[in-house]
Short mmCIF file of N, CA and C in Angstrom, two decimals:
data_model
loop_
_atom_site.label_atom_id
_atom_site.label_comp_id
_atom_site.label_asym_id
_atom_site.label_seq_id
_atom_site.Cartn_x
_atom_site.Cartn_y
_atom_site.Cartn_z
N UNK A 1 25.41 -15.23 66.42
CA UNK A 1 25.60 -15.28 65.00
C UNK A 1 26.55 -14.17 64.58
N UNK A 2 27.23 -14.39 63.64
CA UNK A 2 28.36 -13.18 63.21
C UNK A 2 27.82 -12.96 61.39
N UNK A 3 27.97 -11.94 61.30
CA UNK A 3 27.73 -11.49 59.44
C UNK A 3 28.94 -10.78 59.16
N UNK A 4 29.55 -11.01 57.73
CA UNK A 4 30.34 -10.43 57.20
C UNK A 4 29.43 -8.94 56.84
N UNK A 5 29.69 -8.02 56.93
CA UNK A 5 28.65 -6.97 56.44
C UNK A 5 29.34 -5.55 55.88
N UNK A 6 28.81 -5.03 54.64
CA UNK A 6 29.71 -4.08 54.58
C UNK A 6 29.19 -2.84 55.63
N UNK A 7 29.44 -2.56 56.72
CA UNK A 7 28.67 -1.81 57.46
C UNK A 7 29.88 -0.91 58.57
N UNK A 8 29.09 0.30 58.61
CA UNK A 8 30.08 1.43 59.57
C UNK A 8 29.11 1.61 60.92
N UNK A 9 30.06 1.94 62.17
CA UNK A 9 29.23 1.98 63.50
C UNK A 9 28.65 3.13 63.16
N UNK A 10 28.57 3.82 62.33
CA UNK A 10 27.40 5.09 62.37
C UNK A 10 26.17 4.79 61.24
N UNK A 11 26.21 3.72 60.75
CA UNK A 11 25.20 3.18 59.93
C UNK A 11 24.74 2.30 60.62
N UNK A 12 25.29 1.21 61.65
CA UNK A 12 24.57 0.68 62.79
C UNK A 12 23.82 1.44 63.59
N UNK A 13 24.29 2.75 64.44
CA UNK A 13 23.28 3.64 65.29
C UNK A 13 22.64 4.06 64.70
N UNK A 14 22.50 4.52 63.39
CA UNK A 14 21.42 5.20 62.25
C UNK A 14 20.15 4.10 61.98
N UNK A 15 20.72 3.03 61.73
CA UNK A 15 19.42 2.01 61.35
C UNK A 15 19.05 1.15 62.42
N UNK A 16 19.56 0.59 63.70
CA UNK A 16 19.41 -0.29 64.40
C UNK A 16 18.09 0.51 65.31
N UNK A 17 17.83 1.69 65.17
CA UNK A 17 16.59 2.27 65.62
C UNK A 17 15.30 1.47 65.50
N UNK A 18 15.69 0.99 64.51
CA UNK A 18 14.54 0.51 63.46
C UNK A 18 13.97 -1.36 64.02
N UNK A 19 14.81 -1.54 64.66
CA UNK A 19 14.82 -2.91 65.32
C UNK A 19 14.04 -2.50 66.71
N UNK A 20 13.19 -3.91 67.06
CA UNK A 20 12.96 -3.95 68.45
C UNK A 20 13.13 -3.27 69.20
N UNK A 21 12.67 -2.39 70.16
CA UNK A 21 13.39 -1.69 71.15
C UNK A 21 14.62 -0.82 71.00
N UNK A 22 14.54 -0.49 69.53
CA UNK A 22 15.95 0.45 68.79
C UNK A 22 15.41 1.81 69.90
N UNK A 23 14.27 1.88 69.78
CA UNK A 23 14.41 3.48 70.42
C UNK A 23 14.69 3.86 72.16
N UNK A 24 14.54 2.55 72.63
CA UNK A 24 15.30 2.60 73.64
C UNK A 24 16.82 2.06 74.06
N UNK A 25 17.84 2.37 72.93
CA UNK A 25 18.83 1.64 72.75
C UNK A 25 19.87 2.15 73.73
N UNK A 26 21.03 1.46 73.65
CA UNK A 26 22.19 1.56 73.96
C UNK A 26 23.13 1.85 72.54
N UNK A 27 23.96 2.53 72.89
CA UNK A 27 25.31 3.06 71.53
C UNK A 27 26.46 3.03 72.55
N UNK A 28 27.26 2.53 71.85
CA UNK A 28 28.69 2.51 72.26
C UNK A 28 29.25 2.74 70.90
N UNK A 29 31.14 2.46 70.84
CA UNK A 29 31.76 3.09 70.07
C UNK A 29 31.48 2.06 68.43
N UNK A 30 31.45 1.05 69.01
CA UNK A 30 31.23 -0.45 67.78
C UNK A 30 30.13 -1.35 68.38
N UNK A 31 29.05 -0.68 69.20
CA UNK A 31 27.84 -1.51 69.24
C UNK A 31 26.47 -0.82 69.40
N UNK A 32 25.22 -1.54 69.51
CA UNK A 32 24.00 -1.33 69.52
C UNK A 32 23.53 -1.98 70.43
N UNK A 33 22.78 -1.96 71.44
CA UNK A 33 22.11 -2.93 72.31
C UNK A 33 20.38 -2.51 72.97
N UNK A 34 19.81 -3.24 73.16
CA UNK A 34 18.56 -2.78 73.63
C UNK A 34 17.86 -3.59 74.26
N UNK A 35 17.45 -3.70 75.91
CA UNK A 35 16.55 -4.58 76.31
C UNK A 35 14.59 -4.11 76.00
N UNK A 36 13.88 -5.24 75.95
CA UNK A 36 12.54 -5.04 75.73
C UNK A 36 12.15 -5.08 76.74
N UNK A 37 11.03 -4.45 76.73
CA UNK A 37 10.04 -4.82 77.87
C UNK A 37 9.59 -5.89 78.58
N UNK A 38 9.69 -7.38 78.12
CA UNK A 38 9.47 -8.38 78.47
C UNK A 38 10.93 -9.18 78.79
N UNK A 39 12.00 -8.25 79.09
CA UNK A 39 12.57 -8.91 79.11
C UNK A 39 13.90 -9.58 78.31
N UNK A 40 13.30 -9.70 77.32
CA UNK A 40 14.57 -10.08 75.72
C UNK A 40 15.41 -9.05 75.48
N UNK A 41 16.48 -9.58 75.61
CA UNK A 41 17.83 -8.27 74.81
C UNK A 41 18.72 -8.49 73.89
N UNK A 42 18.99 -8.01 73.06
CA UNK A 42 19.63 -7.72 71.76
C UNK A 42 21.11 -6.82 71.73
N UNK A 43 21.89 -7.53 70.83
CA UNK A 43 23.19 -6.64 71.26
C UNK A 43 24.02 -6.97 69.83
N UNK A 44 24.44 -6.15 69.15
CA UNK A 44 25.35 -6.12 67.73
C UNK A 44 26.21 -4.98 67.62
N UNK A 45 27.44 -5.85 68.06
CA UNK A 45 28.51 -5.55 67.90
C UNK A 45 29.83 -5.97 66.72
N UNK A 46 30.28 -4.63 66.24
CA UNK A 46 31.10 -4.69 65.36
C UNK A 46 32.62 -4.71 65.44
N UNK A 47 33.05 -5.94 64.66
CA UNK A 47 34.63 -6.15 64.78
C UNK A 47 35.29 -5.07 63.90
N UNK A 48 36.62 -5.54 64.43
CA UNK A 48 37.43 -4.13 63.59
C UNK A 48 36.85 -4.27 62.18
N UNK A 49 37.21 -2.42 61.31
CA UNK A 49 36.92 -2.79 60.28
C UNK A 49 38.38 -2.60 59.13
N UNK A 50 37.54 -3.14 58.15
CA UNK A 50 38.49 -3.71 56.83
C UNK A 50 38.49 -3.15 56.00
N UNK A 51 38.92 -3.20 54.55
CA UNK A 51 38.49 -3.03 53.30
C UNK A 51 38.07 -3.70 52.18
N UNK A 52 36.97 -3.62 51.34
CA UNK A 52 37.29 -4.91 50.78
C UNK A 52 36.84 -3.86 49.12
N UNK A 53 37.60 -4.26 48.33
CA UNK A 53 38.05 -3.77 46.68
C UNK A 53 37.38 -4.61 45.92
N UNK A 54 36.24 -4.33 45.05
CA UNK A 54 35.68 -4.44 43.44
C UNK A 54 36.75 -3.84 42.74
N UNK A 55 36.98 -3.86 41.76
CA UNK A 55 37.50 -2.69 40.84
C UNK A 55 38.07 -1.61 41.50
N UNK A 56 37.49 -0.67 41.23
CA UNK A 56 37.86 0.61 41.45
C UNK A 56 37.01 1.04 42.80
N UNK A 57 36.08 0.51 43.19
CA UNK A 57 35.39 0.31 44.13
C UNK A 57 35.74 0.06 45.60
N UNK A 58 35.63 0.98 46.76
CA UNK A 58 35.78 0.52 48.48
C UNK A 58 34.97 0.22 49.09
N UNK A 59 34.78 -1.21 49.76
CA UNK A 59 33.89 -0.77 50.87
C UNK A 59 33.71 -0.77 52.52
N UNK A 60 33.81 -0.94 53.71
CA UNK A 60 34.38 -0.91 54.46
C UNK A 60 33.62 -2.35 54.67
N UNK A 61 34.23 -3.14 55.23
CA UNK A 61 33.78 -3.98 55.88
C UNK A 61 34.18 -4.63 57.29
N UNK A 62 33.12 -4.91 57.68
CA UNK A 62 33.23 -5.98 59.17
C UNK A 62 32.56 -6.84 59.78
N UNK A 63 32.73 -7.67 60.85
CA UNK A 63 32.23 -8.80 61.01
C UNK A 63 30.85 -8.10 62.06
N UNK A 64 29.89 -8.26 62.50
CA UNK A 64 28.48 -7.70 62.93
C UNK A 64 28.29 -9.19 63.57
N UNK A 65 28.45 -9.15 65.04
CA UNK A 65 27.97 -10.32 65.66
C UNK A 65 26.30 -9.76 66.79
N UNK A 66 25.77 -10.51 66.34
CA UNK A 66 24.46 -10.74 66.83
C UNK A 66 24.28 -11.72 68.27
N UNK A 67 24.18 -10.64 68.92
CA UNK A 67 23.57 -11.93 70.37
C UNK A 67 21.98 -11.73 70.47
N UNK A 68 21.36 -13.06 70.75
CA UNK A 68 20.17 -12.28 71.33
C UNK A 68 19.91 -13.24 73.03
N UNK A 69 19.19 -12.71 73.84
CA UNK A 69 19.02 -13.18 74.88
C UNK A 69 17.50 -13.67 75.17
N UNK A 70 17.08 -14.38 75.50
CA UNK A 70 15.52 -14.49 75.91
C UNK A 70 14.73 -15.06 74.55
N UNK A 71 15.08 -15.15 73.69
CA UNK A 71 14.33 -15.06 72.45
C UNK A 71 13.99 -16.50 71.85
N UNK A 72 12.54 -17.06 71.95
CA UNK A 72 12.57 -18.23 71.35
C UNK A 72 12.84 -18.32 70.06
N UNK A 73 12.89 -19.37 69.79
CA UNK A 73 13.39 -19.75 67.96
C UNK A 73 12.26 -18.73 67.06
N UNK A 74 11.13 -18.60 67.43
CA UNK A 74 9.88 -17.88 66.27
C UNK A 74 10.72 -16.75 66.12
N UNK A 75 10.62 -15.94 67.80
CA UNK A 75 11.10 -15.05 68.11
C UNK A 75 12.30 -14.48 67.75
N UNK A 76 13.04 -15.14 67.21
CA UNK A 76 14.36 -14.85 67.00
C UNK A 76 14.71 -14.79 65.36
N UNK A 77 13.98 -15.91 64.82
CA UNK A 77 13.99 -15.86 63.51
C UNK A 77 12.94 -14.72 62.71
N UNK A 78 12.07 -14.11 63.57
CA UNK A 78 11.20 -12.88 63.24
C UNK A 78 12.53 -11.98 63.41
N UNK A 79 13.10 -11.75 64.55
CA UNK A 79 14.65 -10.80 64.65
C UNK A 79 15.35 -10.35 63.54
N UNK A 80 15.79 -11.71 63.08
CA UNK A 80 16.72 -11.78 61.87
C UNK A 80 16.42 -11.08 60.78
N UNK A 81 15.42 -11.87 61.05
CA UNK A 81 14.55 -11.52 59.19
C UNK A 81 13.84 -9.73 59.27
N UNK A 82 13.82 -9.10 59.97
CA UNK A 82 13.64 -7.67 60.41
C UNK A 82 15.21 -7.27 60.75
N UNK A 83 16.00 -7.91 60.83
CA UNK A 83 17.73 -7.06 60.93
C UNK A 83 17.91 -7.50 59.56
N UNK A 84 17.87 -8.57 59.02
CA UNK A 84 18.40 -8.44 57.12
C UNK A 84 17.36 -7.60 56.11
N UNK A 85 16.38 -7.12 56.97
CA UNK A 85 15.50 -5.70 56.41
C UNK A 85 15.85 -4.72 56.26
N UNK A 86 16.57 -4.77 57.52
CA UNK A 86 16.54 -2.75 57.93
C UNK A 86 18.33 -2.70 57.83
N UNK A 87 18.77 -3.78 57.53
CA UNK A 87 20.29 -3.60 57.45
C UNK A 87 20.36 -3.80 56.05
N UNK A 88 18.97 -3.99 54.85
CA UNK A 88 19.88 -4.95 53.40
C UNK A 88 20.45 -3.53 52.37
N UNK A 89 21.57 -3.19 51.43
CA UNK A 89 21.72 -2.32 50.40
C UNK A 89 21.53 -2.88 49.25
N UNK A 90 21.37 -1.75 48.53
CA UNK A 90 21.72 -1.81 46.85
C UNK A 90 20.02 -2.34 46.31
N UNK A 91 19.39 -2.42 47.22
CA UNK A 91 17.95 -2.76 46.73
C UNK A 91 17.37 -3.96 46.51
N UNK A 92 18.23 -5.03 47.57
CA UNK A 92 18.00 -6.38 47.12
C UNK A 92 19.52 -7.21 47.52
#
């Protein structure tokens, strides 16, 4: 899966902790990765980034592609819905 996201690789290593097996992660320069204990692994990686202009307003943006490995459909859609948690801004 890929997300448009306004998001920086140091706001990925800052929050992706927070996911599955974040605390045993992997960091690279534009990714996050982490295998579980049973097996399942997770990996979000970020495309170059952009800019994108409101008004007077910047924000960086880029594309955030999501792999997951091992993960049945429950399993995976529990994933998501805990990465559009710990990744959402502005309070909603």
């Amino acid at each position: 899966m890929t997300y448009e996201m306004a998001l920086t690789p140091a706001e990925l290593h800052r929050l992706a902790v927070h996911l599955d097996g974040g605390a045993e992660m992997e960091r690279g320069e534009r990714f996050a990765a982490a295998r579980l204990a049973d097996g399942r692994a997770w990996r979000i990686t970020l495309g170059p980034e952009r800019e994108r202009r409101i008004a007077l307003m910047r924000f960086p943006i880029c594309d955030a592609e999501i792999r997951l490995e091992g993960f049945e459909r429950p399993a995976a859609d529990a994933f998501l819905t805990r990465f559009h948690k710990v990744f959402q801004k502005g309070g909603g």
